[in-house]
Coordinates of N, CA and C in Angstrom, one line a residue:
M1 N 59.0 124.3 146.0 CA 58.0 123.5 145.4 C 57.7 122.3 146.3
T2 N 56.4 122.0 146.4 CA 55.9 121.0 147.3 C 56.1 119.6 146.6
I3 N 56.6 118.6 147.3 CA 56.7 117.3 146.8 C 55.5 116.5 147.4
D4 N 54.7 115.8 146.6 CA 53.6 115.0 147.1 C 53.6 113.7 146.3
D5 N 53.8 112.6 146.9 CA 53.7 111.3 146.2 C 53.0 110.4 147.1
T6 N 52.8 109.2 146.7 CA 51.9 108.2 147.4 C 52.7 107.4 148.4
R7 N 54.0 107.6 148.5 CA 54.8 106.8 149.4 C 54.6 107.3 150.8
S8 N 54.7 106.5 151.8 CA 54.7 106.9 153.2 C 55.9 107.7 153.5
G9 N 55.8 108.9 154.0 CA 56.9 109.7 154.3 C 56.5 111.1 154.7
L10 N 57.5 111.9 155.3 CA 57.3 113.3 155.6 C 57.7 114.1 154.5
V11 N 56.8 114.9 153.9 CA 57.1 115.8 152.8 C 56.9 117.2 153.4
L12 N 58.0 118.0 153.3 CA 57.9 119.4 153.8 C 57.6 120.3 152.7
P13 N 56.4 120.9 152.7 CA 56.0 121.8 151.5 C 56.6 123.2 151.7
D14 N 56.4 124.0 150.7 CA 56.8 125.4 150.8 C 55.8 126.2 151.7
Y15 N 56.3 126.4 152.9 CA 55.4 127.0 153.9 C 54.9 128.4 153.6
A16 N 55.7 129.1 152.8 CA 55.2 130.5 152.5 C 54.0 130.4 151.6
R17 N 53.7 129.3 150.9 CA 52.5 129.2 150.1 C 51.6 128.1 150.5
D18 N 51.9 127.4 151.6 CA 51.1 126.3 152.0 C 51.0 126.3 153.5
E19 N 50.4 127.3 154.1 CA 50.4 127.4 155.6 C 49.7 126.3 156.3
A20 N 48.8 125.7 155.6 CA 48.0 124.6 156.2 C 48.9 123.4 156.6
S21 N 50.0 123.2 155.9 CA 50.9 122.1 156.2 C 52.0 122.5 157.2
H22 N 52.0 123.7 157.6 CA 53.1 124.2 158.5 C 52.5 124.4 159.9
P23 N 53.0 123.6 160.9 CA 52.5 123.8 162.2 C 52.7 125.3 162.7
P24 N 51.7 126.0 163.1 CA 52.0 127.4 163.6 C 52.9 127.3 164.8
L25 N 53.8 128.3 164.9 CA 54.8 128.3 166.0 C 54.1 128.5 167.4
D26 N 52.9 129.2 167.4 CA 52.1 129.3 168.6 C 50.8 128.5 168.3
S27 N 50.8 127.3 168.9 CA 49.6 126.5 168.7 C 48.9 126.4 170.1
P28 N 47.8 127.2 170.3 CA 47.1 127.2 171.6 C 46.8 125.9 172.2
E29 N 46.4 124.9 171.3 CA 46.1 123.6 171.8 C 47.3 122.9 172.5
Y30 N 48.5 123.2 172.0 CA 49.7 122.7 172.6 C 50.2 123.7 173.6
R31 N 49.9 123.6 174.8 CA 50.0 124.7 175.8 C 51.4 125.2 176.0
S32 N 52.4 124.4 176.0 CA 53.7 124.9 176.2 C 54.3 125.7 175.1
S33 N 53.7 125.7 173.9 CA 54.2 126.6 172.8 C 53.9 128.0 173.2
A34 N 53.0 128.3 174.1 CA 52.8 129.7 174.4 C 54.0 130.4 175.1
L35 N 54.8 129.6 175.7 CA 56.0 130.1 176.3 C 57.3 130.0 175.5
R36 N 57.2 129.3 174.3 CA 58.3 128.9 173.6 C 58.4 129.6 172.2
H37 N 57.2 130.0 171.6 CA 57.3 130.5 170.3 C 57.9 131.9 170.1
P38 N 58.5 132.2 169.0 CA 59.0 133.5 168.8 C 57.9 134.6 168.8
K39 N 58.3 135.7 169.3 CA 57.3 136.8 169.4 C 57.4 137.8 168.2
Q40 N 58.4 137.7 167.4 CA 58.6 138.5 166.3 C 58.6 137.7 165.0
P41 N 58.2 138.3 163.9 CA 58.2 137.5 162.6 C 59.6 136.9 162.3
L42 N 59.6 135.7 161.8 CA 60.8 135.1 161.4 C 61.4 135.8 160.1
Q43 N 62.7 135.8 160.0 CA 63.4 136.4 158.9 C 64.3 135.4 158.2
Y44 N 64.2 135.2 156.9 CA 65.1 134.3 156.2 C 66.4 135.0 156.0
L45 N 67.5 134.3 156.2 CA 68.8 134.8 156.0 C 69.5 133.9 155.0
P46 N 70.3 134.6 154.1 CA 70.9 133.8 153.0 C 72.0 132.9 153.6
H47 N 72.2 131.8 153.0 CA 73.3 130.9 153.5 C 74.6 131.3 152.8
H48 N 75.7 131.3 153.7 CA 77.0 131.6 153.2 C 77.8 130.3 153.1
L49 N 79.0 130.4 152.6 CA 79.8 129.2 152.3 C 80.0 128.4 153.6
T50 N 80.3 129.1 154.7 CA 80.6 128.3 156.0 C 79.4 127.6 156.5
E51 N 78.2 128.1 156.2 CA 77.0 127.4 156.7 C 76.7 126.2 155.8
I52 N 77.0 126.2 154.6 CA 76.7 125.1 153.6 C 77.8 124.0 153.7
T53 N 79.0 124.3 154.1 CA 80.1 123.3 154.0 C 80.4 122.7 155.3
G54 N 79.9 123.2 156.4 CA 80.4 122.6 157.7 C 79.4 122.9 158.9
P55 N 79.6 122.2 160.0 CA 80.5 121.1 160.2 C 80.0 119.8 159.6
L56 N 80.9 118.9 159.3 CA 80.5 117.6 158.7 C 80.3 116.6 159.8
L57 N 79.3 115.8 159.6 CA 78.9 114.8 160.6 C 79.0 113.4 159.9
G58 N 80.2 112.8 160.0 CA 80.5 111.6 159.1 C 80.3 110.3 159.9
Q59 N 80.7 109.2 159.2 CA 80.6 107.9 159.7 C 81.2 107.7 161.1
D60 N 82.2 108.4 161.4 CA 82.9 108.2 162.6 C 82.0 108.7 163.8
R61 N 80.9 109.3 163.6 CA 80.0 109.6 164.6 C 79.2 108.4 165.1
C62 N 79.2 107.4 164.3 CA 78.3 106.2 164.6 C 79.1 105.0 165.0
G63 N 78.7 104.3 166.1 CA 79.3 103.1 166.5 C 78.6 101.9 165.8
D64 N 79.2 100.7 166.0 CA 78.7 99.5 165.3 C 77.3 99.2 165.6
T65 N 76.8 99.5 166.9 CA 75.5 99.1 167.3 C 74.6 100.3 167.5
D66 N 75.0 101.5 167.1 CA 74.2 102.7 167.3 C 72.8 102.6 166.6
H67 N 72.7 101.9 165.5 CA 71.5 101.8 164.8 C 70.5 100.7 165.4
D68 N 71.0 99.9 166.3 CA 70.2 98.8 166.8 C 70.0 99.1 168.3
L69 N 68.8 99.6 168.7 CA 68.6 100.0 170.0 C 68.3 98.8 170.9
T70 N 68.3 97.6 170.4 CA 68.0 96.4 171.2 C 69.2 95.6 171.6
V71 N 70.4 96.1 171.2 CA 71.6 95.3 171.6 C 72.6 96.2 172.3
Q72 N 72.2 97.3 172.8 CA 73.1 98.3 173.4 C 73.4 98.0 174.9
H73 N 72.7 97.0 175.5 CA 72.9 96.7 176.9 C 73.1 95.2 177.0
D74 N 73.2 94.7 178.3 CA 73.6 93.3 178.6 C 72.5 92.4 178.1
D75 N 71.2 92.8 178.2 CA 70.1 91.9 177.8 C 69.2 92.6 176.8
E76 N 68.3 91.9 176.2 CA 67.3 92.5 175.3 C 66.3 93.3 176.1
P77 N 65.8 94.4 175.5 CA 64.7 95.2 176.2 C 63.4 94.5 176.0
Q78 N 62.5 94.9 176.9 CA 61.1 94.4 176.8 C 60.3 95.1 175.7
G79 N 59.4 94.4 175.1 CA 58.5 95.0 174.1 C 58.6 94.3 172.8
E80 N 57.9 94.9 171.8 CA 57.8 94.4 170.5 C 58.9 94.9 169.6
R81 N 59.8 94.0 169.2 CA 60.9 94.4 168.3 C 60.4 94.8 167.0
I82 N 60.9 95.9 166.4 CA 60.4 96.4 165.1 C 61.6 96.9 164.3
I83 N 61.5 97.0 163.0 CA 62.5 97.6 162.1 C 61.8 98.8 161.5
V84 N 62.5 99.9 161.5 CA 62.1 101.2 160.9 C 63.1 101.6 159.9
S85 N 62.7 101.7 158.6 CA 63.7 102.0 157.5 C 63.0 102.9 156.5
G86 N 63.8 103.4 155.6 CA 63.3 104.3 154.6 C 64.4 105.0 153.9
K87 N 64.0 106.1 153.1 CA 65.0 106.9 152.4 C 64.9 108.3 152.9
V88 N 66.1 109.0 152.9 CA 66.1 110.4 153.0 C 66.3 111.0 151.7
L89 N 65.4 111.9 151.3 CA 65.4 112.5 149.9 C 65.5 114.0 150.0
D90 N 66.1 114.7 149.0 CA 66.2 116.1 149.0 C 64.9 116.7 148.4
S91 N 64.8 118.0 148.3 CA 63.6 118.7 147.8 C 63.3 118.3 146.4
N92 N 64.2 117.7 145.6 CA 63.9 117.3 144.2 C 63.7 115.8 144.2
G93 N 63.6 115.1 145.3 CA 63.3 113.7 145.3 C 64.6 112.8 145.1
K94 N 65.7 113.4 145.2 CA 67.0 112.7 145.0 C 67.5 112.2 146.4
P95 N 68.1 111.0 146.4 CA 68.6 110.5 147.7 C 69.7 111.4 148.3
V96 N 69.7 111.5 149.6 CA 70.7 112.2 150.4 C 71.6 111.2 151.0
P97 N 72.8 111.0 150.4 CA 73.7 110.0 151.0 C 74.5 110.5 152.1
N98 N 75.0 109.6 153.0 CA 76.0 109.9 154.0 C 75.6 111.1 154.9
T99 N 74.3 111.1 155.3 CA 73.8 112.1 156.2 C 73.4 111.4 157.6
L100 N 73.6 112.1 158.6 CA 73.4 111.6 160.0 C 71.9 111.6 160.3
V101 N 71.4 110.5 160.7 CA 70.0 110.3 161.2 C 70.0 109.9 162.6
E102 N 69.3 110.6 163.5 CA 69.3 110.2 164.9 C 67.8 110.0 165.3
V103 N 67.6 109.1 166.3 CA 66.3 108.9 166.8 C 66.3 108.8 168.3
W104 N 65.2 109.2 168.9 CA 65.0 108.9 170.4 C 63.5 108.7 170.6
Q105 N 63.2 107.9 171.7 CA 61.8 107.5 171.9 C 61.6 107.0 173.3
A106 N 60.3 106.8 173.7 CA 60.0 106.2 174.9 C 60.1 104.7 174.8
N107 N 60.2 104.0 175.9 CA 60.3 102.5 175.9 C 58.9 101.9 175.6
A108 N 58.8 100.6 175.7 CA 57.5 99.9 175.4 C 56.4 100.3 176.4
A109 N 56.8 100.7 177.6 CA 55.8 101.2 178.6 C 55.4 102.6 178.5
G110 N 56.0 103.3 177.5 CA 55.7 104.7 177.3 C 56.5 105.7 178.2
R111 N 57.7 105.3 178.6 CA 58.5 106.1 179.5 C 59.9 106.4 178.9
Y112 N 60.3 107.7 179.0 CA 61.7 108.1 178.6 C 62.7 107.9 179.7
L113 N 63.9 107.7 179.3 CA 65.0 107.6 180.3 C 65.6 108.9 180.5
H114 N 64.9 109.8 181.2 CA 65.5 111.1 181.7 C 64.7 111.5 182.9
Q115 N 65.4 112.4 183.7 CA 64.9 112.7 185.0 C 63.6 113.5 184.9
G116 N 63.3 114.1 183.8 CA 62.0 114.9 183.7 C 60.8 114.1 183.5
D117 N 61.0 112.8 183.2 CA 59.8 111.9 182.9 C 59.4 111.3 184.2
R118 N 58.2 111.7 184.7 CA 57.7 111.1 186.0 C 56.5 110.2 185.8
H119 N 56.3 109.8 184.5 CA 55.2 108.9 184.2 C 55.4 107.6 185.1
P120 N 54.4 107.1 185.9 CA 54.6 106.0 186.7 C 54.5 104.7 185.9
A121 N 55.4 104.6 184.9 CA 55.5 103.3 184.2 C 57.0 102.8 184.4
P122 N 57.2 101.5 184.2 CA 58.6 101.0 184.5 C 59.6 101.5 183.5
L123 N 60.8 101.7 184.1 CA 62.0 101.9 183.2 C 62.5 100.6 182.8
D124 N 63.2 100.5 181.7 CA 63.8 99.3 181.2 C 65.3 99.4 181.2
P125 N 65.9 98.7 182.1 CA 67.4 98.8 182.2 C 68.2 98.5 181.0
N126 N 67.5 97.8 180.0 CA 68.1 97.4 178.8 C 67.7 98.2 177.6
F127 N 67.1 99.4 177.8 CA 66.7 100.2 176.7 C 66.9 101.7 177.1
S128 N 67.8 102.3 176.3 CA 68.1 103.8 176.5 C 67.2 104.6 175.6
G129 N 66.7 104.1 174.5 CA 65.8 104.8 173.6 C 66.5 105.8 172.7
T130 N 67.8 105.7 172.4 CA 68.4 106.6 171.5 C 69.2 105.8 170.5
G131 N 69.3 106.3 169.2 CA 70.1 105.6 168.2 C 70.5 106.6 167.1
R132 N 71.5 106.1 166.3 CA 71.9 107.0 165.1 C 72.5 106.1 164.1
C133 N 72.4 106.6 162.8 CA 73.0 105.9 161.7 C 73.3 106.9 160.6
M134 N 74.1 106.5 159.6 CA 74.3 107.3 158.4 C 73.5 106.7 157.3
T135 N 73.0 107.5 156.4 CA 72.4 107.0 155.2 C 73.4 106.4 154.3
D136 N 73.1 105.4 153.5 CA 74.1 104.9 152.6 C 74.1 105.7 151.3
S137 N 74.7 105.2 150.2 CA 74.9 105.9 149.0 C 73.6 106.2 148.3
E138 N 72.5 105.4 148.6 CA 71.2 105.6 148.0 C 70.2 106.3 148.9
G139 N 70.8 106.9 150.0 CA 69.9 107.6 151.0 C 69.1 106.7 151.9
N140 N 69.4 105.4 152.0 CA 68.7 104.5 152.9 C 69.2 104.6 154.3
Y141 N 68.2 104.5 155.3 CA 68.5 104.4 156.7 C 67.8 103.2 157.2
R142 N 68.2 102.7 158.4 CA 67.6 101.5 159.0 C 67.9 101.4 160.5
F143 N 66.8 101.3 161.3 CA 66.9 101.2 162.7 C 66.2 99.9 163.2
I144 N 66.8 99.3 164.2 CA 66.1 98.2 164.9 C 65.8 98.7 166.3
T145 N 64.5 98.6 166.7 CA 64.2 99.2 168.0 C 63.0 98.4 168.6
I146 N 62.4 99.0 169.6 CA 61.2 98.5 170.3 C 60.1 99.5 170.0
K147 N 58.9 99.0 169.7 CA 57.7 99.8 169.5 C 57.4 100.6 170.7
P148 N 57.4 102.0 170.6 CA 57.2 102.8 171.9 C 55.7 102.7 172.3
G149 N 55.5 102.9 173.6 CA 54.2 103.0 174.1 C 53.7 104.4 174.2
A150 N 52.3 104.5 174.3 CA 51.7 105.8 174.5 C 52.0 106.3 176.0
Y151 N 51.9 107.6 176.2 CA 52.1 108.0 177.6 C 51.2 109.3 177.9
P152 N 50.9 109.5 179.1 CA 50.1 110.7 179.5 C 51.1 111.9 179.6
W153 N 50.6 113.1 179.3 CA 51.5 114.2 179.3 C 50.8 115.5 179.8
K154 N 49.6 115.4 180.4 CA 49.0 116.5 181.1 C 48.8 117.8 180.3
N155 N 48.7 117.7 179.0 CA 48.5 118.9 178.2 C 47.0 119.3 178.3
H156 N 46.1 118.4 178.4 CA 44.7 118.7 178.5 C 44.1 117.5 179.3
D157 N 42.8 117.5 179.5 CA 42.1 116.5 180.3 C 42.4 115.1 179.7
N158 N 42.8 114.2 180.5 CA 43.1 112.8 180.1 C 43.9 112.7 178.8
A159 N 45.0 113.5 178.8 CA 45.8 113.6 177.6 C 46.8 112.5 177.5
W160 N 46.8 111.8 176.3 CA 47.8 110.8 176.0 C 48.4 111.1 174.7
R161 N 49.7 110.9 174.5 CA 50.4 111.1 173.3 C 50.4 109.8 172.5
P162 N 50.1 109.8 171.2 CA 50.2 108.6 170.4 C 51.7 108.1 170.4
A163 N 51.8 106.8 170.1 CA 53.2 106.2 170.0 C 53.9 106.9 168.9
H164 N 55.1 107.3 169.1 CA 55.9 108.0 168.1 C 57.4 107.9 168.3
I165 N 58.2 108.1 167.3 CA 59.6 108.2 167.4 C 60.1 109.5 166.9
H166 N 61.0 110.2 167.6 CA 61.5 111.4 167.2 C 62.7 111.2 166.2
F167 N 62.8 112.0 165.2 CA 63.9 111.9 164.2 C 64.6 113.2 164.2
S168 N 65.9 113.2 164.1 CA 66.7 114.4 163.8 C 67.6 114.1 162.6
L169 N 67.5 114.9 161.6 CA 68.3 114.8 160.3 C 69.1 116.0 160.0
F170 N 70.2 115.8 159.5 CA 71.1 117.0 159.2 C 71.2 117.3 157.7
G171 N 70.5 116.6 156.8 CA 70.5 117.0 155.4 C 71.9 116.9 154.9
Q172 N 72.3 117.9 154.1 CA 73.6 118.0 153.5 C 74.5 119.1 154.2
A173 N 74.0 119.7 155.3 CA 74.7 120.6 156.0 C 74.1 120.8 157.4
F174 N 74.9 121.2 158.4 CA 74.4 121.4 159.7 C 73.2 122.3 159.8
T175 N 73.2 123.4 159.0 CA 72.1 124.3 159.1 C 70.8 123.8 158.5
Q176 N 70.8 122.6 157.9 CA 69.6 122.1 157.4 C 68.9 121.1 158.3
R177 N 69.3 121.1 159.6 CA 68.8 120.2 160.6 C 67.3 120.2 160.7
L178 N 66.7 119.1 160.7 CA 65.2 118.9 160.8 C 65.0 118.0 162.0
I179 N 64.0 118.4 162.9 CA 63.6 117.5 163.9 C 62.1 117.3 163.7
T180 N 61.7 116.0 163.7 CA 60.3 115.7 163.5 C 59.9 114.5 164.2
Q181 N 58.7 114.0 164.0 CA 58.2 112.8 164.7 C 57.5 111.9 163.7
M182 N 57.7 110.6 163.9 CA 57.1 109.6 163.1 C 56.0 108.8 163.9
Y183 N 54.8 108.7 163.3 CA 53.8 108.0 164.0 C 53.5 106.6 163.4
F184 N 52.7 105.8 164.1 CA 52.3 104.5 163.6 C 50.9 104.4 163.1
P185 N 50.6 103.6 162.1 CA 49.3 103.6 161.5 C 48.2 103.1 162.5
G186 N 47.0 103.6 162.4 CA 45.9 103.2 163.1 C 45.8 103.5 164.6
D187 N 46.6 104.5 165.0 CA 46.7 104.8 166.4 C 45.4 105.5 166.8
P188 N 44.7 105.1 167.9 CA 43.4 105.7 168.3 C 43.6 107.0 169.0
L189 N 44.8 107.5 169.2 CA 45.0 108.8 169.9 C 45.3 109.9 169.0
F190 N 45.3 109.7 167.7 CA 45.6 110.8 166.8 C 44.7 112.0 167.0
Y191 N 43.4 111.7 167.1 CA 42.4 112.8 167.1 C 42.6 113.8 168.2
Q192 N 43.2 113.4 169.3 CA 43.3 114.3 170.5 C 44.7 114.8 170.7
D193 N 45.6 114.6 169.8 CA 47.0 115.0 170.0 C 47.2 116.3 169.4
P194 N 47.4 117.4 170.1 CA 47.6 118.7 169.5 C 48.9 118.9 168.7
I195 N 49.9 118.1 169.0 CA 51.2 118.2 168.2 C 50.9 117.6 166.8
F196 N 50.3 116.4 166.7 CA 50.0 115.8 165.5 C 49.0 116.7 164.7
N197 N 48.0 117.3 165.3 CA 47.0 118.0 164.7 C 47.4 119.5 164.5
S198 N 48.6 119.9 164.9 CA 49.0 121.3 164.6 C 49.4 121.4 163.1
V199 N 49.6 120.3 162.5 CA 49.7 120.3 161.0 C 48.2 120.3 160.5
R200 N 47.8 121.4 159.9 CA 46.4 121.5 159.6 C 45.9 120.7 158.4
D201 N 46.9 120.5 157.4 CA 46.5 119.8 156.2 C 46.5 118.3 156.5
E202 N 45.3 117.7 156.2 CA 45.1 116.2 156.5 C 46.1 115.4 155.7
K203 N 46.4 115.7 154.4 CA 47.4 114.9 153.7 C 48.8 115.0 154.2
A204 N 49.1 116.2 154.7 CA 50.5 116.4 155.3 C 50.6 115.6 156.6
R205 N 49.5 115.5 157.4 CA 49.5 114.7 158.6 C 49.7 113.2 158.3
E206 N 49.0 112.8 157.2 CA 49.1 111.4 156.9 C 50.5 111.0 156.5
R207 N 51.3 112.0 155.9 CA 52.7 111.7 155.6 C 53.6 111.6 156.8
M208 N 53.1 111.9 157.9 CA 53.9 111.7 159.2 C 53.7 110.3 159.7
I209 N 52.9 109.5 159.1 CA 52.6 108.2 159.6 C 53.3 107.2 158.7
C210 N 54.1 106.3 159.4 CA 54.8 105.3 158.6 C 53.8 104.2 158.1
S211 N 54.3 103.3 157.2 CA 53.4 102.3 156.7 C 54.0 100.9 157.0
F212 N 53.2 100.0 157.4 CA 53.6 98.6 157.6 C 54.2 98.0 156.3
D213 N 55.3 97.3 156.4 CA 56.0 96.8 155.2 C 56.3 95.3 155.4
L214 N 55.5 94.5 154.8 CA 55.7 93.0 155.0 C 57.0 92.6 154.3
D215 N 57.3 93.2 153.2 CA 58.5 92.8 152.4 C 59.8 92.9 153.2
S216 N 59.9 93.9 154.1 CA 61.1 94.0 154.9 C 61.0 93.5 156.3
T217 N 59.9 92.8 156.6 CA 59.8 92.1 157.9 C 60.7 90.9 157.9
V218 N 61.3 90.6 159.0 CA 62.2 89.5 159.2 C 61.3 88.4 159.8
P219 N 61.1 87.2 159.1 CA 60.2 86.2 159.6 C 60.6 85.7 161.0
E220 N 59.7 85.6 161.9 CA 59.9 85.0 163.2 C 60.8 85.9 164.1
W221 N 61.0 87.1 163.7 CA 61.9 88.0 164.4 C 61.4 89.4 164.7
A222 N 61.0 90.1 163.6 CA 60.6 91.5 163.8 C 59.7 92.0 162.6
L223 N 58.6 92.7 163.0 CA 57.8 93.4 162.0 C 58.6 94.6 161.5
S224 N 58.1 95.2 160.4 CA 58.9 96.3 159.8 C 57.9 97.4 159.3
Y225 N 58.5 98.6 159.4 CA 57.7 99.8 159.0 C 58.6 100.6 158.1
K226 N 58.0 101.2 157.1 CA 58.7 102.1 156.1 C 58.3 103.6 156.3
W227 N 59.3 104.5 156.2 CA 59.0 105.9 156.3 C 60.1 106.7 155.6
D228 N 59.7 107.3 154.5 CA 60.6 108.1 153.7 C 60.5 109.5 154.2
I229 N 61.6 110.2 154.2 CA 61.7 111.6 154.7 C 62.2 112.5 153.6
V230 N 61.5 113.5 153.2 CA 61.9 114.4 152.1 C 62.2 115.8 152.7
L231 N 63.5 116.1 152.6 CA 64.0 117.4 153.1 C 63.7 118.5 152.1
R232 N 63.6 119.7 152.6 CA 63.4 120.9 151.8 C 64.8 121.5 151.5
G233 N 64.8 122.6 150.7 CA 66.1 123.2 150.4 C 66.6 124.0 151.5
P234 N 67.8 124.6 151.4 CA 68.5 125.2 152.5 C 67.8 126.5 153.0
Q235 N 66.9 127.1 152.3 CA 66.2 128.3 152.7 C 64.9 128.0 153.4
A236 N 64.6 126.7 153.6 CA 63.3 126.3 154.1 C 63.5 125.3 155.2
T237 N 64.6 125.3 155.9 CA 64.9 124.4 157.0 C 63.9 124.6 158.1
V238 N 63.5 123.5 158.7 CA 62.5 123.5 159.8 C 63.3 123.1 161.1
F239 N 63.2 124.0 162.1 CA 63.8 123.7 163.4 C 62.8 123.5 164.5
E240 N 63.1 122.7 165.5 CA 62.2 122.5 166.6 C 63.0 122.9 167.9
D241 N 62.4 123.6 168.8 CA 63.0 124.0 170.0 C 63.5 122.7 170.8
E242 N 64.8 122.7 171.2 CA 65.3 121.5 171.9 C 64.5 121.2 173.2
E243 N 63.9 122.2 173.8 CA 63.1 121.9 175.0 C 61.9 121.1 174.7
E244 N 61.4 121.0 173.4 CA 60.3 120.2 173.1 C 60.6 118.8 172.7
D245 N 61.9 118.4 172.7 CA 62.3 117.1 172.1 C 61.7 115.9 172.9
D246 N 61.3 116.1 174.2 CA 60.8 114.9 174.9 C 59.3 114.8 174.9
D247 N 58.6 115.6 174.2 CA 57.2 115.6 174.1 C 56.7 114.5 173.2

């Protein structure tokens, strides 16, 4: 069943009945998908007890500062400090407590801290761009970070990716892992980004965009954005190839 509400958030519909909301595995506009997509039809497999019950990813996976990407080094990183928070909800709209949420992103100049990124923008020695936290008993998560910059990626002529943050969520079991991307409102690069536009349904694309939230902004310190994430059931888990994580 598809969940559709007015809150900002990613809602994953029933792809078998709503193909417009499901990015095709082979998206010609996204050139690298030609080499990565499955060549045979996907097959749904039933979940057994071992898939549903383990492994568990608990609180011991997170350090005291893992959720705050601005205090993980000797000095503060460059850029605009922001807060990103929201709820993780299951396919029935109920909070998903005690689940691991991980993020990774480019720095304020639009560069990732890995050897594959050759964008001629400065690296920030005080920003690694990765974080993690556990949702609380009500499914809430919260990160403090720096607003990422756009970056060129050579997918097409004069191609730039909109500012975005990658999210990895494990739901209630390891086999429910979801990898997705959160975008920021009003970005002028949406129209030319084939990853964002691989979601054909306009309303579904809009749910990938967070919303500015003045109520959770910390005065004179950081602006805040809200983004709720709704997971589907265990037979509808969405996976993304790890090779695509840096795009």
